[in-house]
Amino acid sequence: MGRSRFVDHMPRAAMPDFPHLASLRRARHIAVFTGAGMSAESGIPTFRERMTGLWARTDPMEVATPRAFRADPQRVWDWHVNVAAAVRNARPNAGHRAIAALAAGGRRVSVVTQNIDGLHQAAGSEAVVELHGNLFRLKPFVDEDAAFAAPEPPVICGVCDGYAAWERCDHFATREDLAGLVLAAGAVPRCPCCGALLRPDVVWFEEMLDPLVLDAAMAAVDGCEALICVGSSLEVEPAASLPWRALRRGVPVLEINPQATALSAHVVSLRGRAAELLPSLILDLAG
Ligand code: NAD
């Protein structure tokens, strides 16, 4: 998205001056760390609002763990299909668009998000690290427990990269066949080559983050000259440590959140909503 188009649609409210504003303006590389609050104004409830929102009817702990998938793949799949139905209709809000526009004019912007909704990319952000994956991508279900218990080391499927199930082996299947599969109602899909069950490419409870993805997030935080933290309660590790990592390095950190977090007392914390505050802030930084 070009800067002029973005600025045309910006609210003209000026950003009040605050400590670090000058450092933010000067920063040639800004990292933006986002959580569920970033997408709240796109109509996606935050995790903490789960008892009243998207997550209300089922405890995610019961349907978003490897254990749950092993026990009942169809139930876990159906729950994700329901969540995806609500998330699929969501559109980026003014905050997502403002972050995308921040990169115009040559400044480097790294977005590190805990969100699985793809809205930063939909808004036009390019360098996005999805710490917790993406609801709309699939990957093979890798059953580590079964693999460790098996007498032989597992065979790795050349198409899905998972532990091959060989329930229906099609030697002519390709990665393109796999790429065509989507999160949709119906039976849990399987790898067209080896028959392994497929699952959404998100990080479930009791799972580790992909180390390469975490490395990319740490590299963005370690290389930035300023960090903006938006809409995260900072209660989910290891993601929550990332703003602290920047702060320890002496990098200016700005938080945007209607509620105080553990970070708030240590940084400049603006109390307000992402879609309201980010356009004014970024209009200021882009100027
Ligand atoms: P969280 O639900 O724990 O916290 C949300 C935070 O957003 C709170 O601090 C809240 O005060 C703040 N907030 C609410 N409305 C806001 C607004 N309009 N603008 C700015 N901030 C606002 O979220 P979390 O810290 O991201 O952790 C929850 C986990 O659940 C994450 O791992 C994430 O992957 C997942 N999740 C993702 C989505 C999504 O993809 N959109 C939605 C819900 C949960």
CSV table of C-alpha atoms and ligand atoms in Angstrom, one decimal:
chain,number,residue,atom,x,y,z
A,1,MET,CA,0.0,0.0,0.0
A,2,GLY,CA,1.4,3.4,-1.0
A,3,ARG,CA,1.9,6.0,1.7
A,4,SER,CA,-0.2,8.7,0.0
A,5,ARG,CA,-3.2,6.4,-0.4
A,6,PHE,CA,-2.9,5.6,3.3
A,7,VAL,CA,-2.5,9.1,4.4
A,8,ASP,CA,-5.6,10.2,2.5
A,9,HIS,CA,-7.7,7.8,4.6
A,10,MET,CA,-6.1,8.7,7.9
A,11,PRO,CA,-7.9,10.5,10.7
A,12,ARG,CA,-6.1,13.8,11.2
A,13,ALA,CA,-5.9,13.8,15.0
A,14,ALA,CA,-2.4,14.7,16.0
A,15,MET,CA,-0.5,12.3,18.2
A,16,PRO,CA,0.2,13.9,21.6
A,17,ASP,CA,3.9,14.2,22.3
A,18,PHE,CA,5.4,11.6,24.6
A,19,PRO,CA,8.9,10.4,25.6
A,20,HIS,CA,10.5,8.3,22.8
A,21,LEU,CA,8.5,9.9,20.1
A,22,ALA,CA,11.6,11.5,18.7
A,23,SER,CA,13.5,8.2,18.8
A,24,LEU,CA,10.6,6.4,17.1
A,25,ARG,CA,10.7,9.0,14.3
A,26,ARG,CA,14.4,8.5,13.9
A,27,ALA,CA,14.3,4.7,13.9
A,28,ARG,CA,15.2,3.1,10.6
A,29,HIS,CA,14.0,-0.4,11.7
A,30,ILE,CA,10.8,-0.7,13.8
A,31,ALA,CA,9.5,-4.0,15.1
A,32,VAL,CA,5.8,-4.2,15.7
A,33,PHE,CA,4.7,-6.9,18.1
A,34,THR,CA,1.0,-7.7,18.1
A,35,GLY,CA,-1.5,-9.8,19.9
A,36,ALA,CA,-5.2,-10.6,19.8
A,37,GLY,CA,-6.2,-7.0,20.6
A,38,MET,CA,-4.8,-5.9,17.3
A,39,SER,CA,-7.7,-7.7,15.5
A,40,ALA,CA,-10.4,-6.9,18.1
A,41,GLU,CA,-11.7,-4.0,16.0
A,42,SER,CA,-11.8,-6.4,13.0
A,43,GLY,CA,-14.4,-8.3,15.0
A,44,ILE,CA,-12.2,-11.2,16.2
A,45,PRO,CA,-12.6,-11.6,20.0
A,46,THR,CA,-9.4,-11.7,22.0
A,47,PHE,CA,-8.5,-14.8,23.8
A,48,ARG,CA,-9.2,-13.2,27.2
A,49,GLU,CA,-12.7,-12.4,25.9
A,50,ARG,CA,-13.3,-16.0,25.1
A,51,MET,CA,-16.0,-16.6,27.6
A,52,THR,CA,-18.2,-14.1,25.8
A,53,GLY,CA,-16.9,-14.5,22.2
A,54,LEU,CA,-15.7,-16.9,19.6
A,55,TRP,CA,-14.3,-19.3,22.1
A,56,ALA,CA,-17.4,-19.3,24.3
A,57,ARG,CA,-18.9,-22.8,23.9
A,58,THR,CA,-15.7,-24.9,24.2
A,59,ASP,CA,-12.6,-24.5,26.3
A,60,PRO,CA,-9.8,-24.2,23.8
A,61,MET,CA,-7.7,-26.5,26.0
A,62,GLU,CA,-10.1,-29.3,25.1
A,63,VAL,CA,-9.8,-28.9,21.3
A,64,ALA,CA,-6.5,-27.2,20.7
A,65,THR,CA,-3.9,-29.7,22.0
A,66,PRO,CA,-2.1,-32.6,20.3
A,67,ARG,CA,-3.8,-34.9,22.9
A,68,ALA,CA,-7.2,-33.8,21.8
A,69,PHE,CA,-6.4,-34.3,18.1
A,70,ARG,CA,-5.0,-37.8,18.8
A,71,ALA,CA,-8.2,-38.7,20.7
A,72,ASP,CA,-10.7,-37.2,18.3
A,73,PRO,CA,-9.3,-35.6,15.1
A,74,GLN,CA,-12.8,-34.8,13.7
A,75,ARG,CA,-13.9,-32.9,16.8
A,76,VAL,CA,-10.7,-30.8,16.8
A,77,TRP,CA,-11.0,-30.2,13.0
A,78,ASP,CA,-14.7,-29.1,13.3
A,79,TRP,CA,-13.8,-26.6,16.1
A,80,HIS,CA,-11.2,-25.0,13.9
A,81,VAL,CA,-13.5,-24.9,11.0
A,82,ASN,CA,-16.0,-23.0,13.2
A,83,VAL,CA,-13.4,-20.5,14.4
A,84,ALA,CA,-12.1,-20.1,10.8
A,85,ALA,CA,-15.7,-19.3,9.6
A,86,ALA,CA,-15.7,-16.3,11.9
A,87,VAL,CA,-12.1,-15.2,11.2
A,88,ARG,CA,-12.4,-15.7,7.4
A,89,ASN,CA,-14.9,-12.8,7.1
A,90,ALA,CA,-12.8,-10.4,9.1
A,91,ARG,CA,-11.1,-7.6,7.3
A,92,PRO,CA,-7.9,-5.6,8.4
A,93,ASN,CA,-8.8,-2.6,10.5
A,94,ALA,CA,-7.2,0.9,10.4
A,95,GLY,CA,-4.5,-0.3,12.7
A,96,HIS,CA,-3.3,-3.1,10.4
A,97,ARG,CA,-3.4,-0.7,7.5
A,98,ALA,CA,-1.4,1.9,9.4
A,99,ILE,CA,1.3,-0.7,10.3
A,100,ALA,CA,1.5,-1.7,6.6
A,101,ALA,CA,1.9,2.0,5.6
A,102,LEU,CA,4.7,2.5,8.1
A,103,ALA,CA,7.1,0.6,5.8
A,104,ALA,CA,6.5,3.1,3.0
A,105,GLY,CA,9.3,5.6,2.6
A,106,GLY,CA,12.1,3.1,3.0
A,107,ARG,CA,11.9,2.4,6.7
A,108,ARG,CA,12.3,-1.3,7.6
A,109,VAL,CA,9.3,-2.7,9.5
A,110,SER,CA,9.2,-6.2,11.0
A,111,VAL,CA,5.8,-7.4,12.2
A,112,VAL,CA,5.9,-10.2,14.8
A,113,THR,CA,2.4,-11.4,15.6
A,114,GLN,CA,0.8,-13.9,17.9
A,115,ASN,CA,-2.3,-13.8,15.7
A,116,ILE,CA,-3.3,-16.6,13.4
A,117,ASP,CA,-5.7,-14.6,11.3
A,118,GLY,CA,-3.4,-13.4,8.5
A,119,LEU,CA,-4.8,-9.8,8.7
A,120,HIS,CA,-1.4,-8.1,8.7
A,121,GLN,CA,-0.6,-9.7,5.3
A,122,ALA,CA,-4.1,-8.9,4.1
A,123,ALA,CA,-3.4,-5.2,5.0
A,124,GLY,CA,-0.2,-5.3,3.0
A,125,SER,CA,2.6,-5.9,5.6
A,126,GLU,CA,5.3,-8.0,4.0
A,127,ALA,CA,7.8,-9.0,6.7
A,128,VAL,CA,5.4,-10.8,9.0
A,129,VAL,CA,6.6,-13.5,11.5
A,130,GLU,CA,3.6,-15.6,12.6
A,131,LEU,CA,4.7,-16.9,16.0
A,132,HIS,CA,1.6,-19.1,16.4
A,133,GLY,CA,1.1,-20.0,12.8
A,134,ASN,CA,-1.8,-19.4,10.5
A,135,LEU,CA,-5.3,-20.8,10.7
A,136,PHE,CA,-5.6,-21.1,7.0
A,137,ARG,CA,-2.5,-23.2,6.3
A,138,LEU,CA,-2.4,-27.0,6.9
A,139,LYS,CA,0.4,-29.2,8.0
A,140,PRO,CA,0.7,-32.9,8.8
A,141,PHE,CA,-0.1,-34.1,12.4
A,142,VAL,CA,3.1,-35.3,13.8
A,143,ASP,CA,2.4,-37.7,16.6
A,144,GLU,CA,5.7,-37.5,18.6
A,145,ASP,CA,4.4,-40.0,21.3
A,146,ALA,CA,3.6,-42.7,18.7
A,147,ALA,CA,6.9,-42.1,16.9
A,148,PHE,CA,9.0,-42.5,20.1
A,149,ALA,CA,7.1,-45.6,21.1
A,150,ALA,CA,7.5,-47.2,17.6
A,151,PRO,CA,10.2,-49.9,17.3
A,152,GLU,CA,11.6,-48.4,14.0
A,153,PRO,CA,12.4,-44.7,13.3
A,154,PRO,CA,9.5,-43.1,11.4
A,155,VAL,CA,9.6,-42.7,7.7
A,156,ILE,CA,9.4,-39.0,6.6
A,157,CYS,CA,6.9,-38.4,3.8
A,158,GLY,CA,8.5,-36.6,0.8
A,159,VAL,CA,5.3,-34.6,0.2
A,160,CYS,CA,4.0,-33.5,3.6
A,161,ASP,CA,7.3,-33.8,5.6
A,162,GLY,CA,5.3,-35.6,8.4
A,163,TYR,CA,5.7,-39.1,9.7
A,164,ALA,CA,4.3,-41.2,6.9
A,165,ALA,CA,1.1,-43.1,7.7
A,166,TRP,CA,1.1,-45.1,4.5
A,167,GLU,CA,-2.6,-45.7,4.8
A,168,ARG,CA,-3.1,-44.7,1.2
A,169,CYS,CA,0.2,-44.3,-0.6
A,170,ASP,CA,0.0,-42.5,-4.0
A,171,HIS,CA,3.5,-42.3,-5.4
A,172,PHE,CA,2.4,-39.7,-8.0
A,173,ALA,CA,1.2,-37.2,-5.4
A,174,THR,CA,3.0,-33.9,-5.3
A,175,ARG,CA,3.4,-30.9,-2.9
A,176,GLU,CA,0.9,-29.0,-5.1
A,177,ASP,CA,-1.8,-31.6,-4.3
A,178,LEU,CA,-1.1,-30.8,-0.6
A,179,ALA,CA,-1.2,-27.0,-1.2
A,180,GLY,CA,-4.7,-27.3,-2.7
A,181,LEU,CA,-6.2,-28.6,0.6
A,182,VAL,CA,-7.9,-26.1,2.8
A,183,LEU,CA,-9.5,-25.9,6.2
A,184,ALA,CA,-13.1,-26.7,5.3
A,185,ALA,CA,-16.1,-28.6,6.7
A,186,GLY,CA,-16.1,-32.3,6.2
A,187,ALA,CA,-13.7,-35.2,7.0
A,188,VAL,CA,-10.2,-34.4,8.3
A,189,PRO,CA,-8.1,-34.4,5.2
A,190,ARG,CA,-5.0,-36.6,4.7
A,191,CYS,CA,-1.7,-36.2,3.0
A,192,PRO,CA,-2.5,-37.3,-0.6
A,193,CYS,CA,0.9,-39.1,-0.7
A,194,CYS,CA,1.2,-40.9,2.6
A,195,GLY,CA,-2.2,-40.7,4.3
A,196,ALA,CA,-1.0,-38.8,7.4
A,197,LEU,CA,-3.8,-36.7,8.9
A,198,LEU,CA,-3.6,-33.0,8.3
A,199,ARG,CA,-4.2,-30.2,10.8
A,200,PRO,CA,-4.3,-26.4,10.9
A,201,ASP,CA,-0.8,-24.9,11.0
A,202,VAL,CA,-1.2,-23.2,14.4
A,203,VAL,CA,0.6,-23.7,17.7
A,204,TRP,CA,-1.7,-25.5,20.1
A,205,PHE,CA,-1.5,-25.6,23.9
A,206,GLU,CA,1.3,-27.9,25.1
A,207,GLU,CA,3.3,-27.4,21.9
A,208,MET,CA,6.6,-25.7,21.2
A,209,LEU,CA,7.0,-22.9,18.8
A,210,ASP,CA,8.8,-23.7,15.5
A,211,PRO,CA,12.4,-22.8,16.5
A,212,LEU,CA,13.1,-21.2,13.1
A,213,VAL,CA,10.1,-18.9,13.5
A,214,LEU,CA,11.1,-18.0,17.0
A,215,ASP,CA,14.6,-17.3,15.7
A,216,ALA,CA,13.2,-15.0,13.1
A,217,ALA,CA,11.2,-13.2,15.7
A,218,MET,CA,14.2,-12.7,18.0
A,219,ALA,CA,16.3,-11.5,15.0
A,220,ALA,CA,13.6,-8.9,14.3
A,221,VAL,CA,13.5,-7.8,17.9
A,222,ASP,CA,17.3,-7.8,18.2
A,223,GLY,CA,17.8,-5.8,15.1
A,224,CYS,CA,15.2,-3.1,15.6
A,225,GLU,CA,15.8,0.5,16.8
A,226,ALA,CA,12.3,0.8,18.3
A,227,LEU,CA,9.5,-1.6,19.2
A,228,ILE,CA,5.7,-1.0,19.3
A,229,CYS,CA,3.7,-3.6,21.3
A,230,VAL,CA,0.0,-3.7,20.4
A,231,GLY,CA,-2.9,-5.6,21.9
A,232,SER,CA,-1.2,-8.3,23.9
A,233,SER,CA,-1.8,-9.3,27.5
A,234,LEU,CA,1.8,-10.6,27.4
A,235,GLU,CA,0.7,-13.7,29.3
A,236,VAL,CA,1.7,-16.3,26.6
A,237,GLU,CA,5.3,-17.4,26.6
A,238,PRO,CA,7.7,-17.3,24.9
A,239,ALA,CA,6.1,-14.5,22.8
A,240,ALA,CA,5.6,-12.4,25.9
A,241,SER,CA,9.3,-12.1,26.5
A,242,LEU,CA,10.0,-10.4,23.1
A,243,PRO,CA,9.1,-6.8,24.2
A,244,TRP,CA,11.2,-7.3,27.3
A,245,ARG,CA,14.1,-8.5,25.2
A,246,ALA,CA,14.0,-5.2,23.3
A,247,LEU,CA,13.7,-3.2,26.5
A,248,ARG,CA,16.7,-4.9,28.0
A,249,ARG,CA,18.7,-3.7,25.0
A,250,GLY,CA,17.8,-0.1,25.8
A,251,VAL,CA,15.5,0.1,22.7
A,252,PRO,CA,12.5,2.5,23.1
A,253,VAL,CA,9.4,0.5,23.5
A,254,LEU,CA,5.9,1.9,23.1
A,255,GLU,CA,2.8,-0.1,24.1
A,256,ILE,CA,-0.8,0.4,22.8
A,257,ASN,CA,-3.4,-1.3,24.9
A,258,PRO,CA,-6.7,-0.2,26.6
A,259,GLN,CA,-5.6,-2.2,29.7
A,260,ALA,CA,-2.4,-2.1,31.6
A,261,THR,CA,0.0,-5.1,31.3
A,262,ALA,CA,3.1,-6.2,33.2
A,263,LEU,CA,5.1,-4.1,30.7
A,264,SER,CA,3.1,-0.9,31.1
A,265,ALA,CA,5.0,0.5,34.1
A,266,HIS,CA,8.4,0.1,32.3
A,267,VAL,CA,7.6,1.7,28.9
A,268,VAL,CA,5.6,4.5,27.4
A,269,SER,CA,2.1,2.9,27.4
A,270,LEU,CA,-0.7,4.6,25.5
A,271,ARG,CA,-4.2,3.6,26.8
A,272,GLY,CA,-6.4,3.1,23.8
A,273,ARG,CA,-7.5,0.9,21.0
A,274,ALA,CA,-5.2,-0.2,18.1
A,275,ALA,CA,-7.4,1.1,15.3
A,276,GLU,CA,-7.8,4.5,16.9
A,277,LEU,CA,-4.2,5.2,18.1
A,278,LEU,CA,-2.1,3.5,15.4
A,279,PRO,CA,-3.2,5.7,12.4
A,280,SER,CA,-2.4,8.9,14.3
A,281,LEU,CA,0.9,7.6,15.6
A,282,ILE,CA,2.0,6.3,12.2
A,283,LEU,CA,0.9,9.4,10.4
A,284,ASP,CA,3.3,11.2,12.8
A,285,LEU,CA,6.1,8.8,12.2
A,286,ALA,CA,5.6,8.7,8.4
A,287,GLY,CA,5.8,12.5,8.3
B,1,NAD,P1,-5.0,-11.8,24.9
B,1,NAD,O1,-6.4,-12.2,24.5
B,1,NAD,O2,-4.3,-12.5,26.0
B,1,NAD,O3,-4.9,-10.3,25.2
B,1,NAD,C1,-5.5,-9.4,24.4
B,1,NAD,C2,-5.0,-8.0,24.8
B,1,NAD,O4,-5.5,-7.1,23.8
B,1,NAD,C3,-5.5,-7.5,26.2
B,1,NAD,O5,-4.3,-7.0,26.8
B,1,NAD,C4,-6.5,-6.4,25.9
B,1,NAD,O6,-6.5,-5.4,26.8
B,1,NAD,C5,-6.0,-5.9,24.5
B,1,NAD,N1,-7.0,-5.3,23.7
B,1,NAD,C6,-8.3,-5.6,23.6
B,1,NAD,N2,-8.9,-4.8,22.7
B,1,NAD,C7,-7.9,-4.0,22.1
B,1,NAD,C8,-7.9,-3.1,21.1
B,1,NAD,N3,-9.0,-2.7,20.4
B,1,NAD,N4,-6.7,-2.5,20.8
B,1,NAD,C9,-5.6,-2.8,21.4
B,1,NAD,N5,-5.5,-3.8,22.4
B,1,NAD,C10,-6.7,-4.4,22.8
B,1,NAD,O7,-4.1,-11.9,23.6
B,1,NAD,P2,-2.6,-12.4,23.3
B,1,NAD,O8,-1.7,-11.7,24.3
B,1,NAD,O9,-2.4,-12.2,21.9
B,1,NAD,O10,-2.6,-14.0,23.6
B,1,NAD,C11,-3.7,-14.8,23.2
B,1,NAD,C12,-3.4,-16.0,22.3
B,1,NAD,O11,-4.5,-16.4,21.6
B,1,NAD,C13,-2.3,-15.7,21.3
B,1,NAD,O12,-1.4,-16.7,21.4
B,1,NAD,C14,-3.0,-15.7,19.9
B,1,NAD,O13,-2.3,-16.6,19.1
B,1,NAD,C15,-4.4,-16.4,20.2
B,1,NAD,N6,-5.5,-15.6,19.6
B,1,NAD,C16,-5.4,-15.1,18.3
B,1,NAD,C17,-6.4,-14.3,17.8
B,1,NAD,C18,-6.3,-13.8,16.3
B,1,NAD,O14,-5.6,-14.4,15.5
B,1,NAD,N7,-6.9,-12.7,16.0
B,1,NAD,C19,-7.5,-14.0,18.5
B,1,NAD,C20,-7.6,-14.6,19.8
B,1,NAD,C21,-6.6,-15.3,20.3
